mmCIF file of C-alpha atoms in Angstrom:
data_model
loop_
_atom_site.group_PDB
_atom_site.id
_atom_site.type_symbol
_atom_site.label_atom_id
_atom_site.label_comp_id
_atom_site.label_asym_id
_atom_site.label_seq_id
_atom_site.Cartn_x
_atom_site.Cartn_y
_atom_site.Cartn_z
ATOM 1 C CA MET A 950 14.726 -0.095 -6.057
ATOM 2 C CA SER A 951 13.810 -0.741 -9.658
ATOM 3 C CA GLU A 952 10.805 -0.299 -11.913
ATOM 4 C CA PRO A 953 10.784 -3.283 -14.166
ATOM 5 C CA ALA A 954 7.574 -4.179 -16.176
ATOM 6 C CA SER A 955 4.526 -5.344 -14.782
ATOM 7 C CA SER A 956 4.603 -8.652 -13.052
ATOM 8 C CA ALA A 957 2.318 -11.535 -12.652
ATOM 9 C CA ARG A 958 1.909 -11.173 -8.932
ATOM 10 C CA GLY A 959 2.509 -8.005 -6.805
ATOM 11 C CA VAL A 960 1.443 -6.221 -3.620
ATOM 12 C CA LEU A 961 -0.712 -2.865 -4.005
ATOM 13 C CA ASP A 962 0.138 -0.342 -1.530
ATOM 14 C CA THR A 963 -2.588 1.565 0.232
ATOM 15 C CA SER A 964 -2.199 4.505 -2.054
ATOM 16 C CA THR A 965 -2.777 2.446 -5.071
ATOM 17 C CA VAL A 966 -5.705 0.582 -3.404
ATOM 18 C CA ILE A 967 -7.478 3.962 -2.942
ATOM 19 C CA ALA A 968 -6.750 5.017 -6.483
ATOM 20 C CA LEU A 969 -7.815 1.660 -8.050
ATOM 21 C CA ALA A 970 -11.129 2.795 -9.512
ATOM 22 C CA ARG A 971 -9.733 5.695 -10.958
ATOM 23 C CA LEU A 972 -6.355 4.244 -12.667
ATOM 24 C CA THR A 973 -6.213 4.848 -16.343
ATOM 25 C CA ASP A 974 -3.696 2.239 -17.284
ATOM 26 C CA ALA A 975 -4.546 -1.395 -16.012
ATOM 27 C CA ALA A 976 -1.063 -2.565 -17.828
ATOM 28 C CA SER A 977 0.788 -0.777 -14.996
ATOM 29 C CA LEU A 978 -0.857 -3.134 -12.504
ATOM 30 C CA PRO A 979 0.229 -6.910 -11.714
ATOM 31 C CA THR A 980 -2.234 -9.523 -13.132
ATOM 32 C CA GLU A 981 -2.607 -10.940 -9.757
ATOM 33 C CA PRO A 982 -2.897 -7.651 -7.425
ATOM 34 C CA LEU A 983 -2.423 -8.456 -3.878
ATOM 35 C CA ILE A 984 -2.839 -6.453 -0.618
ATOM 36 C CA THR A 985 -1.484 -6.945 2.764
ATOM 37 C CA SER A 986 -3.135 -7.111 6.300
ATOM 38 C CA VAL A 987 -1.396 -3.804 7.018
ATOM 39 C CA THR A 988 -3.204 -1.961 4.175
ATOM 40 C CA LEU A 989 -6.470 -3.462 5.461
ATOM 41 C CA ALA A 990 -5.563 -2.128 8.768
ATOM 42 C CA GLU A 991 -4.592 1.213 7.216
ATOM 43 C CA LEU A 992 -7.806 1.414 5.530
ATOM 44 C CA SER A 993 -9.597 0.753 8.579
ATOM 45 C CA VAL A 994 -8.559 3.814 10.269
ATOM 46 C CA GLY A 995 -9.784 6.119 7.625
ATOM 47 C CA PRO A 996 -13.542 5.967 8.380
ATOM 48 C CA LEU A 997 -12.857 6.467 12.010
ATOM 49 C CA VAL A 998 -10.702 9.743 11.501
ATOM 50 C CA ALA A 999 -12.924 11.306 8.563
ATOM 51 C CA ARG A 1000 -13.589 15.051 8.790
ATOM 52 C CA ASP A 1001 -17.183 14.809 7.990
ATOM 53 C CA GLU A 1002 -19.820 12.200 6.606
ATOM 54 C CA GLN A 1003 -19.248 12.428 2.992
ATOM 55 C CA GLU A 1004 -15.464 11.422 3.786
ATOM 56 C CA ARG A 1005 -16.369 9.058 6.149
ATOM 57 C CA ALA A 1006 -18.654 7.300 3.621
ATOM 58 C CA ALA A 1007 -16.031 7.577 0.805
ATOM 59 C CA ARG A 1008 -13.434 5.890 3.150
ATOM 60 C CA GLN A 1009 -15.837 3.314 4.277
ATOM 61 C CA ALA A 1010 -16.390 2.400 0.619
ATOM 62 C CA HIS A 1011 -12.704 1.862 0.095
ATOM 63 C CA LEU A 1012 -12.534 -0.370 2.945
ATOM 64 C CA GLN A 1013 -15.435 -2.569 2.129
ATOM 65 C CA GLN A 1014 -14.228 -2.731 -1.537
ATOM 66 C CA ALA A 1015 -10.752 -3.865 -0.502
ATOM 67 C CA GLU A 1016 -12.391 -6.330 2.010
ATOM 68 C CA ALA A 1017 -14.419 -7.859 -0.724
ATOM 69 C CA ASP A 1018 -11.741 -7.783 -3.472
ATOM 70 C CA PHE A 1019 -8.756 -9.213 -1.793
ATOM 71 C CA GLU A 1020 -7.647 -11.807 0.550
ATOM 72 C CA PRO A 1021 -4.810 -9.947 2.165
ATOM 73 C CA LEU A 1022 -1.300 -11.360 2.741
ATOM 74 C CA PRO A 1023 -0.443 -11.505 6.482
ATOM 75 C CA PHE A 1024 1.836 -9.497 8.537
ATOM 76 C CA ASP A 1025 3.544 -12.941 9.803
ATOM 77 C CA ALA A 1026 6.785 -14.113 11.416
ATOM 78 C CA ALA A 1027 8.601 -13.947 8.066
ATOM 79 C CA ALA A 1028 7.322 -10.413 7.620
ATOM 80 C CA ALA A 1029 8.278 -9.548 11.133
ATOM 81 C CA ARG A 1030 11.840 -10.601 10.398
ATOM 82 C CA ALA A 1031 12.063 -8.747 7.235
ATOM 83 C CA PHE A 1032 10.881 -5.631 9.028
ATOM 84 C CA GLY A 1033 14.017 -5.496 10.963
ATOM 85 C CA GLY A 1034 15.928 -4.986 7.766
ATOM 86 C CA VAL A 1035 13.355 -2.444 6.308
ATOM 87 C CA ALA A 1036 13.683 -0.298 9.625
ATOM 88 C CA ALA A 1037 17.558 -0.669 9.467
ATOM 89 C CA SER A 1038 17.552 0.588 5.703
ATOM 90 C CA LEU A 1039 15.114 3.416 6.720
ATOM 91 C CA ARG A 1040 17.345 4.584 9.491
ATOM 92 C CA GLN A 1041 20.634 4.293 7.211
ATOM 93 C CA ALA A 1042 18.778 6.445 4.719
ATOM 94 C CA GLY A 1043 17.951 9.200 7.466
ATOM 95 C CA ARG A 1044 14.407 8.243 7.914
ATOM 96 C CA LYS A 1045 12.426 7.186 10.696
ATOM 97 C CA ALA A 1046 10.738 3.834 10.351
ATOM 98 C CA ALA A 1047 8.128 4.711 13.056
ATOM 99 C CA ALA A 1048 6.934 7.803 10.906
ATOM 100 C CA ARG A 1049 6.453 5.360 8.009
ATOM 101 C CA ALA A 1050 5.224 2.225 10.060
ATOM 102 C CA TYR A 1051 2.548 1.183 7.835
ATOM 103 C CA ASP A 1052 4.585 1.694 4.678
ATOM 104 C CA ALA A 1053 7.558 -0.206 6.333
ATOM 105 C CA MET A 1054 5.192 -3.109 7.406
ATOM 106 C CA ILE A 1055 3.776 -3.457 3.787
ATOM 107 C CA ALA A 1056 7.345 -3.334 2.469
ATOM 108 C CA ALA A 1057 8.245 -6.032 4.936
ATOM 109 C CA THR A 1058 5.630 -8.101 3.897
ATOM 110 C CA ALA A 1059 6.265 -7.736 0.204
ATOM 111 C CA ILE A 1060 10.022 -8.675 0.850
ATOM 112 C CA ALA A 1061 9.035 -11.818 2.795
ATOM 113 C CA ASN A 1062 6.884 -12.969 0.011
ATOM 114 C CA ASP A 1063 9.536 -12.029 -2.628
ATOM 115 C CA LEU A 1064 6.720 -9.611 -4.411
ATOM 116 C CA PRO A 1065 7.176 -5.961 -5.825
ATOM 117 C CA ILE A 1066 5.205 -3.236 -4.590
ATOM 118 C CA TYR A 1067 2.983 -1.378 -6.895
ATOM 119 C CA THR A 1068 2.496 2.481 -5.535
ATOM 120 C CA CYS A 1069 1.224 5.896 -6.693
ATOM 121 C CA ASN A 1070 3.850 7.305 -4.143
ATOM 122 C CA PRO A 1071 7.226 5.730 -4.377
ATOM 123 C CA GLY A 1072 8.697 8.377 -2.187
ATOM 124 C CA ASP A 1073 6.903 6.351 0.492
ATOM 125 C CA PHE A 1074 9.122 3.541 0.118
ATOM 126 C CA ALA A 1075 12.444 5.378 -0.662
ATOM 127 C CA GLY A 1076 15.506 3.975 1.054
ATOM 128 C CA ILE A 1077 14.464 0.616 1.508
ATOM 129 C CA ASP A 1078 16.977 -2.116 0.606
ATOM 130 C CA GLY A 1079 15.699 -5.190 -1.142
ATOM 131 C CA LEU A 1080 12.443 -3.843 -2.233
ATOM 132 C CA GLU A 1081 11.275 -4.168 -5.758
ATOM 133 C CA LEU A 1082 9.141 -1.026 -6.351
ATOM 134 C CA ILE A 1083 7.068 -0.401 -9.235
ATOM 135 C CA THR A 1084 5.531 2.979 -9.932
ATOM 136 C CA VAL A 1085 1.984 3.383 -10.877
ATOM 137 C CA PRO A 1086 1.003 6.527 -12.641
ATOM 138 C CA PRO A 1087 -1.344 8.211 -10.168
ATOM 139 C CA PRO A 1088 -4.614 9.294 -11.424
ATOM 140 C CA PRO A 1089 -6.011 12.857 -11.129
ATOM 141 C CA ALA A 1090 -6.850 13.681 -7.475
ATOM 142 C CA ALA A 1091 -10.494 12.946 -6.541
ATOM 143 C CA PRO A 1092 -12.267 15.054 -3.855
ATOM 144 C CA ASP A 1093 -13.012 11.942 -1.863
ATOM 145 C CA ASP A 1094 -9.401 10.662 -1.449
ATOM 146 C CA PRO A 1095 -8.509 9.999 2.341
ATOM 147 C CA ALA A 1096 -5.485 12.012 3.352
#
């Protein structure tokens, strides 16, 4: 994993999409931010498992904003093939791919498309070989952030 300067295109992971409106350093993001269909799937779970109406509304807003702002990269055959390497890397690093399934699938999509991942949570991608990872400084926590 490396942390190069911002690139022209890059995949925002779910943590970064959720924090997007509160990020203070636009230079830490790619000029063309992308998301994966897996991030959209992960965001779709949020409103359904919210603890209360306020949290549900905040999570629904994140989902709808992502749907409006992005055309997600698909988890296609190339990503499925890359997933094998991601899962093997995680296993070799002593991590369970199943426990990090969304992150592993996002990483596989980024690898298949030869794109870096921009994340506020770099630990989510630790141990994945061949992944270019760029850490985005996380904003202060907000009370409506999904868990």
